[in-house]
């Protein structure tokens, strides 16, 4: 029993570390646009986002249930060792991509880690292939939807405000960005923090600590707090890449990108679907930039993000599998 208790605490600890890293890794995307247009200072943006991430994380548990029940067939197919390996792979990948300032998806990393660890432990029989297909489809389509919505929204804004003086438009939209950035931060918390909640709850169910897949209140508070603390620690490396290197944002385009991202992410939350904040925000900025002109977007940076998008799941799956094998050898 003591060994089992140590294992469950390791899962919870790693899940909270994952949330903490997610806080300064992915949450940077929530404020990148408003910081890059100087609508708000980085320090104030980070603190505001930390609070709204915490509140968003407590909103619902639908995404947590999707993560906890749609990747594996049942709690009987996983144990603490599998989840420790999965989380370790995701955490390592997030640290690497943060260090090189590459906006990568924590969601992709977590899904890949679980898939890899389950494959080498129980085999394909342990995976819910239909559920995984739904999750992967959501992760793939969401940035494309964001790109299209961002393009349309920006074109509409150009039609409505195109004849006004630029300084008038920018001055008003700079103030409005505080609202759009707040919506973006809340929506991020409502989707991203639930992923670690799902993993922790799955571990509790697999270990017999709870009888049904219902996220305990203490798990919600812990996950929300870890993400908020991570956000407060800052993520200026990713802010520079997302906010300045894809497309030179102005207040009106920053507002359009934020509003697009918040809408797509929160819609996914309502549908209980996990999405990548990183890729949704990047897709929104690309759509907004393309509405101005295609060459305004730095497509070489977009290409680097696409590479990370494609590689994350298979790389973290390999990491999760290797770590699980090492874990077996050691223990």
PDB file of C-alpha atoms in Angstrom:
ATOM      1  CA  UNK A   1       0.000   0.000   0.000  1.00  0.00           C
ATOM      2  CA  UNK A   2       2.776   2.560   0.814  1.00  0.00           C
ATOM      3  CA  UNK A   3       4.312   1.922  -2.632  1.00  0.00           C
ATOM      4  CA  UNK A   4       0.950   2.463  -4.300  1.00  0.00           C
ATOM      5  CA  UNK A   5       0.476   5.703  -2.385  1.00  0.00           C
ATOM      6  CA  UNK A   6       3.903   6.933  -3.469  1.00  0.00           C
ATOM      7  CA  UNK A   7       3.014   6.151  -7.074  1.00  0.00           C
ATOM      8  CA  UNK A   8      -0.281   8.052  -6.970  1.00  0.00           C
ATOM      9  CA  UNK A   9       1.477  11.050  -5.418  1.00  0.00           C
ATOM     10  CA  UNK A  10       4.075  10.881  -8.197  1.00  0.00           C
ATOM     11  CA  UNK A  11       1.296  10.988 -10.819  1.00  0.00           C
ATOM     12  CA  UNK A  12      -0.353  13.946  -9.106  1.00  0.00           C
ATOM     13  CA  UNK A  13       2.967  15.732  -8.690  1.00  0.00           C
ATOM     14  CA  UNK A  14       3.946  15.261 -12.342  1.00  0.00           C
ATOM     15  CA  UNK A  15       0.491  16.345 -13.516  1.00  0.00           C
ATOM     16  CA  UNK A  16       0.810  19.546 -11.494  1.00  0.00           C
ATOM     17  CA  UNK A  17       4.332  20.111 -12.880  1.00  0.00           C
ATOM     18  CA  UNK A  18       2.832  19.627 -16.347  1.00  0.00           C
ATOM     19  CA  UNK A  19       0.203  22.268 -15.515  1.00  0.00           C
ATOM     20  CA  UNK A  20       2.843  24.622 -14.129  1.00  0.00           C
ATOM     21  CA  UNK A  21       4.907  24.339 -17.319  1.00  0.00           C
ATOM     22  CA  UNK A  22       1.752  24.691 -19.373  1.00  0.00           C
ATOM     23  CA  UNK A  23       1.186  27.940 -17.477  1.00  0.00           C
ATOM     24  CA  UNK A  24       4.367  29.666 -18.681  1.00  0.00           C
ATOM     25  CA  UNK A  25       4.529  27.707 -21.965  1.00  0.00           C
ATOM     26  CA  UNK A  26       1.025  27.832 -23.433  1.00  0.00           C
ATOM     27  CA  UNK A  27      -0.493  30.713 -21.484  1.00  0.00           C
ATOM     28  CA  UNK A  28       2.038  33.040 -23.066  1.00  0.00           C
ATOM     29  CA  UNK A  29      -0.049  32.639 -26.209  1.00  0.00           C
ATOM     30  CA  UNK A  30      -3.063  34.076 -24.418  1.00  0.00           C
ATOM     31  CA  UNK A  31      -1.335  37.404 -23.912  1.00  0.00           C
ATOM     32  CA  UNK A  32       1.158  37.493 -26.798  1.00  0.00           C
ATOM     33  CA  UNK A  33      -1.021  39.659 -29.030  1.00  0.00           C
ATOM     34  CA  UNK A  34      -1.967  42.259 -26.399  1.00  0.00           C
ATOM     35  CA  UNK A  35       1.658  42.525 -25.214  1.00  0.00           C
ATOM     36  CA  UNK A  36       3.067  42.830 -28.743  1.00  0.00           C
ATOM     37  CA  UNK A  37       0.687  45.733 -29.549  1.00  0.00           C
ATOM     38  CA  UNK A  38       1.566  47.395 -26.209  1.00  0.00           C
ATOM     39  CA  UNK A  39      -2.066  47.302 -25.085  1.00  0.00           C
ATOM     40  CA  UNK A  40      -0.835  46.028 -21.720  1.00  0.00           C
ATOM     41  CA  UNK A  41       2.556  45.543 -20.104  1.00  0.00           C
ATOM     42  CA  UNK A  42       3.917  41.997 -19.861  1.00  0.00           C
ATOM     43  CA  UNK A  43       3.852  42.041 -16.040  1.00  0.00           C
ATOM     44  CA  UNK A  44       0.231  43.203 -15.808  1.00  0.00           C
ATOM     45  CA  UNK A  45      -0.810  40.834 -18.609  1.00  0.00           C
ATOM     46  CA  UNK A  46       0.778  37.838 -16.895  1.00  0.00           C
ATOM     47  CA  UNK A  47      -0.880  38.588 -13.547  1.00  0.00           C
ATOM     48  CA  UNK A  48      -4.283  39.186 -15.165  1.00  0.00           C
ATOM     49  CA  UNK A  49      -3.981  35.972 -17.130  1.00  0.00           C
ATOM     50  CA  UNK A  50      -2.989  33.986 -14.042  1.00  0.00           C
ATOM     51  CA  UNK A  51      -6.204  34.977 -12.260  1.00  0.00           C
ATOM     52  CA  UNK A  52      -8.438  34.339 -15.276  1.00  0.00           C
ATOM     53  CA  UNK A  53      -6.728  31.015 -15.982  1.00  0.00           C
ATOM     54  CA  UNK A  54      -7.541  29.917 -12.436  1.00  0.00           C
ATOM     55  CA  UNK A  55     -11.205  30.923 -12.822  1.00  0.00           C
ATOM     56  CA  UNK A  56     -11.463  29.321 -16.268  1.00  0.00           C
ATOM     57  CA  UNK A  57      -9.991  26.080 -14.969  1.00  0.00           C
ATOM     58  CA  UNK A  58     -12.850  25.763 -12.481  1.00  0.00           C
ATOM     59  CA  UNK A  59     -15.509  26.276 -15.169  1.00  0.00           C
ATOM     60  CA  UNK A  60     -16.246  22.668 -16.163  1.00  0.00           C
ATOM     61  CA  UNK A  61     -14.819  19.144 -16.392  1.00  0.00           C
ATOM     62  CA  UNK A  62     -16.000  18.039 -19.824  1.00  0.00           C
ATOM     63  CA  UNK A  63     -12.545  18.178 -21.408  1.00  0.00           C
ATOM     64  CA  UNK A  64     -11.088  16.331 -18.395  1.00  0.00           C
ATOM     65  CA  UNK A  65     -13.540  13.476 -18.975  1.00  0.00           C
ATOM     66  CA  UNK A  66     -12.596  13.345 -22.661  1.00  0.00           C
ATOM     67  CA  UNK A  67      -8.884  13.094 -21.819  1.00  0.00           C
ATOM     68  CA  UNK A  68      -9.498  10.536 -19.076  1.00  0.00           C
ATOM     69  CA  UNK A  69     -11.908   8.278 -20.965  1.00  0.00           C
ATOM     70  CA  UNK A  70     -11.264   8.682 -24.719  1.00  0.00           C
ATOM     71  CA  UNK A  71      -7.540   7.851 -24.964  1.00  0.00           C
ATOM     72  CA  UNK A  72      -7.642   4.512 -23.141  1.00  0.00           C
ATOM     73  CA  UNK A  73     -10.483   1.997 -23.266  1.00  0.00           C
ATOM     74  CA  UNK A  74     -10.872   1.885 -19.507  1.00  0.00           C
ATOM     75  CA  UNK A  75      -9.052   2.588 -16.264  1.00  0.00           C
ATOM     76  CA  UNK A  76      -8.220  -1.133 -16.134  1.00  0.00           C
ATOM     77  CA  UNK A  77      -5.753  -0.630 -18.991  1.00  0.00           C
ATOM     78  CA  UNK A  78      -3.561   1.879 -17.157  1.00  0.00           C
ATOM     79  CA  UNK A  79      -1.687   2.135 -13.885  1.00  0.00           C
ATOM     80  CA  UNK A  80       0.442   4.724 -12.152  1.00  0.00           C
ATOM     81  CA  UNK A  81       3.623   3.662 -13.979  1.00  0.00           C
ATOM     82  CA  UNK A  82       2.009   4.230 -17.372  1.00  0.00           C
ATOM     83  CA  UNK A  83       0.751   7.677 -16.398  1.00  0.00           C
ATOM     84  CA  UNK A  84       4.080   8.653 -14.839  1.00  0.00           C
ATOM     85  CA  UNK A  85       5.844   7.739 -18.090  1.00  0.00           C
ATOM     86  CA  UNK A  86       3.256   9.621 -20.169  1.00  0.00           C
ATOM     87  CA  UNK A  87       3.499  12.777 -18.067  1.00  0.00           C
ATOM     88  CA  UNK A  88       7.303  12.613 -17.983  1.00  0.00           C
ATOM     89  CA  UNK A  89       7.469  12.507 -21.779  1.00  0.00           C
ATOM     90  CA  UNK A  90       5.100  15.471 -22.078  1.00  0.00           C
ATOM     91  CA  UNK A  91       6.981  17.511 -19.471  1.00  0.00           C
ATOM     92  CA  UNK A  92      10.376  16.884 -21.098  1.00  0.00           C
ATOM     93  CA  UNK A  93       9.040  17.863 -24.522  1.00  0.00           C
ATOM     94  CA  UNK A  94       7.489  21.069 -23.161  1.00  0.00           C
ATOM     95  CA  UNK A  95      10.738  22.085 -21.489  1.00  0.00           C
ATOM     96  CA  UNK A  96      12.741  21.451 -24.683  1.00  0.00           C
ATOM     97  CA  UNK A  97      10.354  23.443 -26.895  1.00  0.00           C
ATOM     98  CA  UNK A  98      10.153  26.257 -24.339  1.00  0.00           C
ATOM     99  CA  UNK A  99      13.951  26.468 -24.173  1.00  0.00           C
ATOM    100  CA  UNK A 100      14.260  26.849 -27.945  1.00  0.00           C
ATOM    101  CA  UNK A 101      11.262  29.260 -27.963  1.00  0.00           C
ATOM    102  CA  UNK A 102       9.217  27.025 -30.249  1.00  0.00           C
ATOM    103  CA  UNK A 103       5.445  27.285 -29.674  1.00  0.00           C
ATOM    104  CA  UNK A 104       4.545  23.624 -29.277  1.00  0.00           C
ATOM    105  CA  UNK A 105       1.317  22.088 -28.021  1.00  0.00           C
ATOM    106  CA  UNK A 106       1.100  20.785 -24.461  1.00  0.00           C
ATOM    107  CA  UNK A 107      -2.109  19.016 -25.496  1.00  0.00           C
ATOM    108  CA  UNK A 108      -0.356  17.133 -28.294  1.00  0.00           C
ATOM    109  CA  UNK A 109       2.479  16.289 -25.900  1.00  0.00           C
ATOM    110  CA  UNK A 110       0.167  14.818 -23.271  1.00  0.00           C
ATOM    111  CA  UNK A 111      -1.863  12.771 -25.759  1.00  0.00           C
ATOM    112  CA  UNK A 112       1.309  11.454 -27.395  1.00  0.00           C
ATOM    113  CA  UNK A 113       2.852  10.523 -24.051  1.00  0.00           C
ATOM    114  CA  UNK A 114      -0.201   8.517 -22.996  1.00  0.00           C
ATOM    115  CA  UNK A 115      -0.424   6.728 -26.352  1.00  0.00           C
ATOM    116  CA  UNK A 116       3.247   5.714 -26.285  1.00  0.00           C
ATOM    117  CA  UNK A 117       3.211   4.475 -22.685  1.00  0.00           C
ATOM    118  CA  UNK A 118       0.011   2.473 -23.191  1.00  0.00           C
ATOM    119  CA  UNK A 119       1.264   0.929 -26.446  1.00  0.00           C
ATOM    120  CA  UNK A 120       4.377  -0.599 -24.841  1.00  0.00           C
ATOM    121  CA  UNK A 121       2.541  -1.717 -21.705  1.00  0.00           C
ATOM    122  CA  UNK A 122      -0.835  -3.121 -22.745  1.00  0.00           C
ATOM    123  CA  UNK A 123      -0.643  -2.804 -26.533  1.00  0.00           C
ATOM    124  CA  UNK A 124      -3.183  -1.438 -29.009  1.00  0.00           C
ATOM    125  CA  UNK A 125      -5.936  -3.244 -27.125  1.00  0.00           C
ATOM    126  CA  UNK A 126      -5.590  -0.679 -24.339  1.00  0.00           C
ATOM    127  CA  UNK A 127      -6.214   2.297 -26.628  1.00  0.00           C
ATOM    128  CA  UNK A 128      -9.605   3.766 -27.502  1.00  0.00           C
ATOM    129  CA  UNK A 129      -8.884   4.317 -31.192  1.00  0.00           C
ATOM    130  CA  UNK A 130     -12.211   6.016 -31.901  1.00  0.00           C
ATOM    131  CA  UNK A 131     -11.723   8.379 -28.988  1.00  0.00           C
ATOM    132  CA  UNK A 132      -8.129   9.109 -30.025  1.00  0.00           C
ATOM    133  CA  UNK A 133      -9.340   9.810 -33.551  1.00  0.00           C
ATOM    134  CA  UNK A 134     -11.846  12.341 -32.199  1.00  0.00           C
ATOM    135  CA  UNK A 135      -9.196  14.059 -30.074  1.00  0.00           C
ATOM    136  CA  UNK A 136      -6.596  14.175 -32.857  1.00  0.00           C
ATOM    137  CA  UNK A 137      -9.199  15.480 -35.318  1.00  0.00           C
ATOM    138  CA  UNK A 138     -10.062  18.240 -32.854  1.00  0.00           C
ATOM    139  CA  UNK A 139      -6.388  19.129 -32.418  1.00  0.00           C
ATOM    140  CA  UNK A 140      -5.843  19.224 -36.191  1.00  0.00           C
ATOM    141  CA  UNK A 141      -8.983  21.083 -37.257  1.00  0.00           C
ATOM    142  CA  UNK A 142      -9.072  23.747 -34.537  1.00  0.00           C
ATOM    143  CA  UNK A 143      -6.119  25.844 -35.833  1.00  0.00           C
ATOM    144  CA  UNK A 144      -7.472  25.591 -39.382  1.00  0.00           C
ATOM    145  CA  UNK A 145     -10.878  26.793 -38.172  1.00  0.00           C
ATOM    146  CA  UNK A 146      -9.128  29.605 -36.281  1.00  0.00           C
ATOM    147  CA  UNK A 147      -7.244  30.618 -39.437  1.00  0.00           C
ATOM    148  CA  UNK A 148     -10.467  30.818 -41.456  1.00  0.00           C
ATOM    149  CA  UNK A 149     -12.431  32.644 -38.745  1.00  0.00           C
ATOM    150  CA  UNK A 150      -9.558  35.080 -38.171  1.00  0.00           C
ATOM    151  CA  UNK A 151      -9.380  35.828 -41.907  1.00  0.00           C
ATOM    152  CA  UNK A 152     -13.125  36.479 -42.182  1.00  0.00           C
ATOM    153  CA  UNK A 153     -13.251  38.567 -38.996  1.00  0.00           C
ATOM    154  CA  UNK A 154     -10.343  40.747 -40.087  1.00  0.00           C
ATOM    155  CA  UNK A 155     -11.851  41.287 -43.535  1.00  0.00           C
ATOM    156  CA  UNK A 156     -15.102  42.370 -41.899  1.00  0.00           C
ATOM    157  CA  UNK A 157     -13.187  44.781 -39.658  1.00  0.00           C
ATOM    158  CA  UNK A 158     -11.428  46.260 -42.687  1.00  0.00           C
ATOM    159  CA  UNK A 159     -14.796  46.809 -44.363  1.00  0.00           C
ATOM    160  CA  UNK A 160     -16.285  48.507 -41.292  1.00  0.00           C
ATOM    161  CA  UNK A 161     -13.305  50.534 -40.058  1.00  0.00           C
ATOM    162  CA  UNK A 162     -11.206  50.850 -43.225  1.00  0.00           C
ATOM    163  CA  UNK A 163     -12.199  54.470 -43.877  1.00  0.00           C
ATOM    164  CA  UNK A 164     -11.413  55.716 -40.363  1.00  0.00           C
ATOM    165  CA  UNK A 165      -8.116  57.325 -39.422  1.00  0.00           C
ATOM    166  CA  UNK A 166      -5.596  54.680 -38.292  1.00  0.00           C
ATOM    167  CA  UNK A 167      -4.758  56.367 -34.981  1.00  0.00           C
ATOM    168  CA  UNK A 168      -8.457  56.509 -34.033  1.00  0.00           C
ATOM    169  CA  UNK A 169      -8.939  52.825 -34.831  1.00  0.00           C
ATOM    170  CA  UNK A 170      -5.775  51.750 -33.025  1.00  0.00           C
ATOM    171  CA  UNK A 171      -6.513  53.856 -29.948  1.00  0.00           C
ATOM    172  CA  UNK A 172      -9.970  52.324 -29.518  1.00  0.00           C
ATOM    173  CA  UNK A 173      -8.958  48.768 -30.278  1.00  0.00           C
ATOM    174  CA  UNK A 174      -5.997  49.003 -27.925  1.00  0.00           C
ATOM    175  CA  UNK A 175      -8.457  49.497 -25.060  1.00  0.00           C
ATOM    176  CA  UNK A 176     -10.717  46.749 -26.407  1.00  0.00           C
ATOM    177  CA  UNK A 177      -7.788  44.347 -26.412  1.00  0.00           C
ATOM    178  CA  UNK A 178      -7.950  44.229 -22.641  1.00  0.00           C
ATOM    179  CA  UNK A 179     -11.382  42.614 -23.014  1.00  0.00           C
ATOM    180  CA  UNK A 180     -10.335  40.209 -25.772  1.00  0.00           C
ATOM    181  CA  UNK A 181      -7.165  39.205 -23.881  1.00  0.00           C
ATOM    182  CA  UNK A 182      -9.261  38.526 -20.773  1.00  0.00           C
ATOM    183  CA  UNK A 183     -11.637  36.314 -22.765  1.00  0.00           C
ATOM    184  CA  UNK A 184      -8.654  34.516 -24.262  1.00  0.00           C
ATOM    185  CA  UNK A 185      -7.109  33.875 -20.839  1.00  0.00           C
ATOM    186  CA  UNK A 186     -10.356  32.554 -19.364  1.00  0.00           C
ATOM    187  CA  UNK A 187     -10.992  30.259 -22.346  1.00  0.00           C
ATOM    188  CA  UNK A 188      -7.430  28.919 -22.126  1.00  0.00           C
ATOM    189  CA  UNK A 189      -7.922  27.983 -18.486  1.00  0.00           C
ATOM    190  CA  UNK A 190     -11.269  26.372 -19.266  1.00  0.00           C
ATOM    191  CA  UNK A 191      -9.651  23.989 -21.747  1.00  0.00           C
ATOM    192  CA  UNK A 192      -5.990  23.425 -20.888  1.00  0.00           C
ATOM    193  CA  UNK A 193      -6.118  22.967 -17.114  1.00  0.00           C
ATOM    194  CA  UNK A 194      -8.679  20.195 -17.532  1.00  0.00           C
ATOM    195  CA  UNK A 195      -6.204  17.933 -19.302  1.00  0.00           C
ATOM    196  CA  UNK A 196      -4.136  17.278 -16.192  1.00  0.00           C
ATOM    197  CA  UNK A 197      -7.371  17.005 -14.194  1.00  0.00           C
ATOM    198  CA  UNK A 198      -8.348  14.168 -16.512  1.00  0.00           C
ATOM    199  CA  UNK A 199      -5.037  12.355 -16.013  1.00  0.00           C
ATOM    200  CA  UNK A 200      -5.137  12.706 -12.212  1.00  0.00           C
ATOM    201  CA  UNK A 201      -8.750  11.508 -12.067  1.00  0.00           C
ATOM    202  CA  UNK A 202      -7.906   8.564 -14.339  1.00  0.00           C
ATOM    203  CA  UNK A 203      -5.064   7.630 -11.955  1.00  0.00           C
ATOM    204  CA  UNK A 204      -7.385   7.846  -8.948  1.00  0.00           C
ATOM    205  CA  UNK A 205      -9.958   5.663 -10.712  1.00  0.00           C
ATOM    206  CA  UNK A 206      -7.346   3.103 -11.840  1.00  0.00           C
ATOM    207  CA  UNK A 207      -5.925   2.944  -8.311  1.00  0.00           C
ATOM    208  CA  UNK A 208      -9.335   2.386  -6.745  1.00  0.00           C
ATOM    209  CA  UNK A 209      -9.324   5.698  -4.868  1.00  0.00           C
ATOM    210  CA  UNK A 210     -12.619   6.765  -6.510  1.00  0.00           C
ATOM    211  CA  UNK A 211     -15.427   4.646  -7.982  1.00  0.00           C
ATOM    212  CA  UNK A 212     -16.551   6.764 -10.953  1.00  0.00           C
ATOM    213  CA  UNK A 213     -14.863   9.247 -13.260  1.00  0.00           C
ATOM    214  CA  UNK A 214     -15.865  12.440 -11.466  1.00  0.00           C
ATOM    215  CA  UNK A 215     -13.174  15.074 -10.990  1.00  0.00           C
ATOM    216  CA  UNK A 216     -12.824  15.788  -7.235  1.00  0.00           C
ATOM    217  CA  UNK A 217     -12.967  19.446  -6.190  1.00  0.00           C
ATOM    218  CA  UNK A 218      -9.472  19.286  -4.702  1.00  0.00           C
ATOM    219  CA  UNK A 219      -8.112  18.124  -8.078  1.00  0.00           C
ATOM    220  CA  UNK A 220      -9.775  21.106  -9.802  1.00  0.00           C
ATOM    221  CA  UNK A 221      -8.259  23.532  -7.306  1.00  0.00           C
ATOM    222  CA  UNK A 222      -4.779  21.969  -7.479  1.00  0.00           C
ATOM    223  CA  UNK A 223      -4.709  21.951 -11.297  1.00  0.00           C
ATOM    224  CA  UNK A 224      -6.070  25.482 -11.533  1.00  0.00           C
ATOM    225  CA  UNK A 225      -3.555  26.732  -8.968  1.00  0.00           C
ATOM    226  CA  UNK A 226      -0.590  25.042 -10.671  1.00  0.00           C
ATOM    227  CA  UNK A 227      -1.478  26.630 -14.011  1.00  0.00           C
ATOM    228  CA  UNK A 228      -2.037  30.043 -12.424  1.00  0.00           C
ATOM    229  CA  UNK A 229       1.347  29.893 -10.634  1.00  0.00           C
ATOM    230  CA  UNK A 230       3.036  28.827 -13.861  1.00  0.00           C
ATOM    231  CA  UNK A 231       1.406  31.723 -15.676  1.00  0.00           C
ATOM    232  CA  UNK A 232       2.580  34.169 -13.011  1.00  0.00           C
ATOM    233  CA  UNK A 233       6.129  32.886 -13.580  1.00  0.00           C
ATOM    234  CA  UNK A 234       5.962  34.260 -17.106  1.00  0.00           C
ATOM    235  CA  UNK A 235       6.616  32.977 -20.590  1.00  0.00           C
ATOM    236  CA  UNK A 236       8.355  35.792 -22.406  1.00  0.00           C
ATOM    237  CA  UNK A 237      10.257  33.477 -24.801  1.00  0.00           C
ATOM    238  CA  UNK A 238       7.030  32.204 -26.370  1.00  0.00           C
ATOM    239  CA  UNK A 239       5.427  35.674 -26.263  1.00  0.00           C
ATOM    240  CA  UNK A 240       8.136  37.025 -28.560  1.00  0.00           C
ATOM    241  CA  UNK A 241       7.717  34.215 -31.090  1.00  0.00           C
ATOM    242  CA  UNK A 242       3.924  34.235 -31.233  1.00  0.00           C
ATOM    243  CA  UNK A 243       3.357  37.950 -30.792  1.00  0.00           C
ATOM    244  CA  UNK A 244       5.989  39.354 -33.145  1.00  0.00           C
ATOM    245  CA  UNK A 245       7.469  36.766 -35.486  1.00  0.00           C
ATOM    246  CA  UNK A 246       4.377  35.447 -37.287  1.00  0.00           C
ATOM    247  CA  UNK A 247       2.824  38.759 -38.295  1.00  0.00           C
ATOM    248  CA  UNK A 248       3.319  42.388 -37.223  1.00  0.00           C
ATOM    249  CA  UNK A 249       0.185  42.965 -35.181  1.00  0.00           C
ATOM    250  CA  UNK A 250      -1.678  46.243 -34.686  1.00  0.00           C
ATOM    251  CA  UNK A 251      -4.370  46.751 -32.005  1.00  0.00           C
ATOM    252  CA  UNK A 252      -7.213  46.009 -34.434  1.00  0.00           C
ATOM    253  CA  UNK A 253      -5.568  42.820 -35.740  1.00  0.00           C
ATOM    254  CA  UNK A 254      -4.549  41.824 -32.191  1.00  0.00           C
ATOM    255  CA  UNK A 255      -8.163  42.201 -31.062  1.00  0.00           C
ATOM    256  CA  UNK A 256      -9.382  40.103 -34.006  1.00  0.00           C
ATOM    257  CA  UNK A 257      -6.824  37.370 -33.268  1.00  0.00           C
ATOM    258  CA  UNK A 258      -7.674  37.270 -29.547  1.00  0.00           C
ATOM    259  CA  UNK A 259     -11.421  37.219 -30.134  1.00  0.00           C
ATOM    260  CA  UNK A 260     -11.059  34.466 -32.743  1.00  0.00           C
ATOM    261  CA  UNK A 261      -8.880  32.341 -30.459  1.00  0.00           C
ATOM    262  CA  UNK A 262     -11.165  32.787 -27.448  1.00  0.00           C
ATOM    263  CA  UNK A 263     -14.225  31.864 -29.515  1.00  0.00           C
ATOM    264  CA  UNK A 264     -12.671  28.718 -31.005  1.00  0.00           C
ATOM    265  CA  UNK A 265     -11.196  27.509 -27.683  1.00  0.00           C
ATOM    266  CA  UNK A 266     -14.310  28.141 -25.596  1.00  0.00           C
ATOM    267  CA  UNK A 267     -16.523  26.498 -28.237  1.00  0.00           C
ATOM    268  CA  UNK A 268     -14.269  23.427 -27.997  1.00  0.00           C
ATOM    269  CA  UNK A 269     -14.582  23.513 -24.194  1.00  0.00           C
ATOM    270  CA  UNK A 270     -18.380  23.548 -24.460  1.00  0.00           C
ATOM    271  CA  UNK A 271     -18.121  20.562 -26.834  1.00  0.00           C
ATOM    272  CA  UNK A 272     -15.788  18.761 -24.343  1.00  0.00           C
ATOM    273  CA  UNK A 273     -12.991  18.722 -26.925  1.00  0.00           C
ATOM    274  CA  UNK A 274      -9.323  19.378 -26.099  1.00  0.00           C
ATOM    275  CA  UNK A 275      -7.557  21.819 -28.411  1.00  0.00           C
ATOM    276  CA  UNK A 276      -4.083  23.291 -28.574  1.00  0.00           C
ATOM    277  CA  UNK A 277      -4.056  26.910 -27.430  1.00  0.00           C
ATOM    278  CA  UNK A 278      -0.679  27.363 -29.106  1.00  0.00           C
ATOM    279  CA  UNK A 279      -1.903  26.301 -32.511  1.00  0.00           C
ATOM    280  CA  UNK A 280      -5.287  27.999 -32.248  1.00  0.00           C
ATOM    281  CA  UNK A 281      -3.622  31.342 -31.439  1.00  0.00           C
ATOM    282  CA  UNK A 282      -1.043  30.835 -34.180  1.00  0.00           C
ATOM    283  CA  UNK A 283      -3.809  29.932 -36.659  1.00  0.00           C
ATOM    284  CA  UNK A 284      -5.774  33.040 -35.668  1.00  0.00           C
ATOM    285  CA  UNK A 285      -2.766  35.312 -36.192  1.00  0.00           C
ATOM    286  CA  UNK A 286      -2.045  33.712 -39.579  1.00  0.00           C
ATOM    287  CA  UNK A 287      -5.676  34.221 -40.641  1.00  0.00           C
ATOM    288  CA  UNK A 288      -5.666  37.846 -39.505  1.00  0.00           C
ATOM    289  CA  UNK A 289      -2.352  38.463 -41.267  1.00  0.00           C
ATOM    290  CA  UNK A 290      -3.512  36.808 -44.480  1.00  0.00           C
ATOM    291  CA  UNK A 291      -6.565  39.114 -44.505  1.00  0.00           C
ATOM    292  CA  UNK A 292      -4.150  42.026 -44.891  1.00  0.00           C
ATOM    293  CA  UNK A 293      -2.013  40.306 -47.493  1.00  0.00           C
ATOM    294  CA  UNK A 294      -0.554  36.831 -47.810  1.00  0.00           C
ATOM    295  CA  UNK A 295       3.042  38.075 -47.827  1.00  0.00           C
ATOM    296  CA  UNK A 296       2.501  39.904 -44.547  1.00  0.00           C
ATOM    297  CA  UNK A 297       2.685  36.550 -42.753  1.00  0.00           C
ATOM    298  CA  UNK A 298       6.144  35.172 -42.000  1.00  0.00           C
ATOM    299  CA  UNK A 299       5.469  31.733 -43.405  1.00  0.00           C
ATOM    300  CA  UNK A 300       8.929  30.445 -42.470  1.00  0.00           C
ATOM    301  CA  UNK A 301       7.979  30.784 -38.787  1.00  0.00           C
ATOM    302  CA  UNK A 302       4.613  29.191 -39.557  1.00  0.00           C
ATOM    303  CA  UNK A 303       6.481  26.306 -41.202  1.00  0.00           C
ATOM    304  CA  UNK A 304       8.560  25.752 -38.060  1.00  0.00           C
ATOM    305  CA  UNK A 305       5.353  25.606 -35.997  1.00  0.00           C
ATOM    306  CA  UNK A 306       3.839  23.164 -38.464  1.00  0.00           C
ATOM    307  CA  UNK A 307       6.846  20.888 -38.072  1.00  0.00           C
ATOM    308  CA  UNK A 308       6.422  20.974 -34.287  1.00  0.00           C
ATOM    309  CA  UNK A 309       2.693  20.355 -34.747  1.00  0.00           C
ATOM    310  CA  UNK A 310       3.363  17.203 -36.776  1.00  0.00           C
ATOM    311  CA  UNK A 311       6.255  15.892 -34.665  1.00  0.00           C
ATOM    312  CA  UNK A 312       4.923  16.433 -31.132  1.00  0.00           C
ATOM    313  CA  UNK A 313       2.606  13.410 -30.816  1.00  0.00           C
ATOM    314  CA  UNK A 314       5.006  10.837 -32.323  1.00  0.00           C
ATOM    315  CA  UNK A 315       8.009  12.268 -30.422  1.00  0.00           C
ATOM    316  CA  UNK A 316       6.240  12.298 -27.051  1.00  0.00           C
ATOM    317  CA  UNK A 317       4.808   8.846 -27.776  1.00  0.00           C
ATOM    318  CA  UNK A 318       8.365   7.566 -28.229  1.00  0.00           C
ATOM    319  CA  UNK A 319       9.453   9.381 -25.060  1.00  0.00           C
ATOM    320  CA  UNK A 320       6.553   7.943 -23.085  1.00  0.00           C
ATOM    321  CA  UNK A 321       7.358   4.438 -24.332  1.00  0.00           C
ATOM    322  CA  UNK A 322      11.084   4.705 -23.531  1.00  0.00           C
ATOM    323  CA  UNK A 323      10.477   6.170 -20.078  1.00  0.00           C
ATOM    324  CA  UNK A 324       7.996   3.394 -19.283  1.00  0.00           C
ATOM    325  CA  UNK A 325      10.575   0.743 -20.237  1.00  0.00           C
ATOM    326  CA  UNK A 326      13.230   2.463 -18.114  1.00  0.00           C
ATOM    327  CA  UNK A 327      10.783   2.703 -15.249  1.00  0.00           C
ATOM    328  CA  UNK A 328      10.178  -1.070 -15.423  1.00  0.00           C
ATOM    329  CA  UNK A 329      13.895  -1.778 -15.378  1.00  0.00           C
ATOM    330  CA  UNK A 330      14.466   0.435 -12.347  1.00  0.00           C
ATOM    331  CA  UNK A 331      11.415  -0.633 -10.347  1.00  0.00           C
TER     332      UNK A 331
END
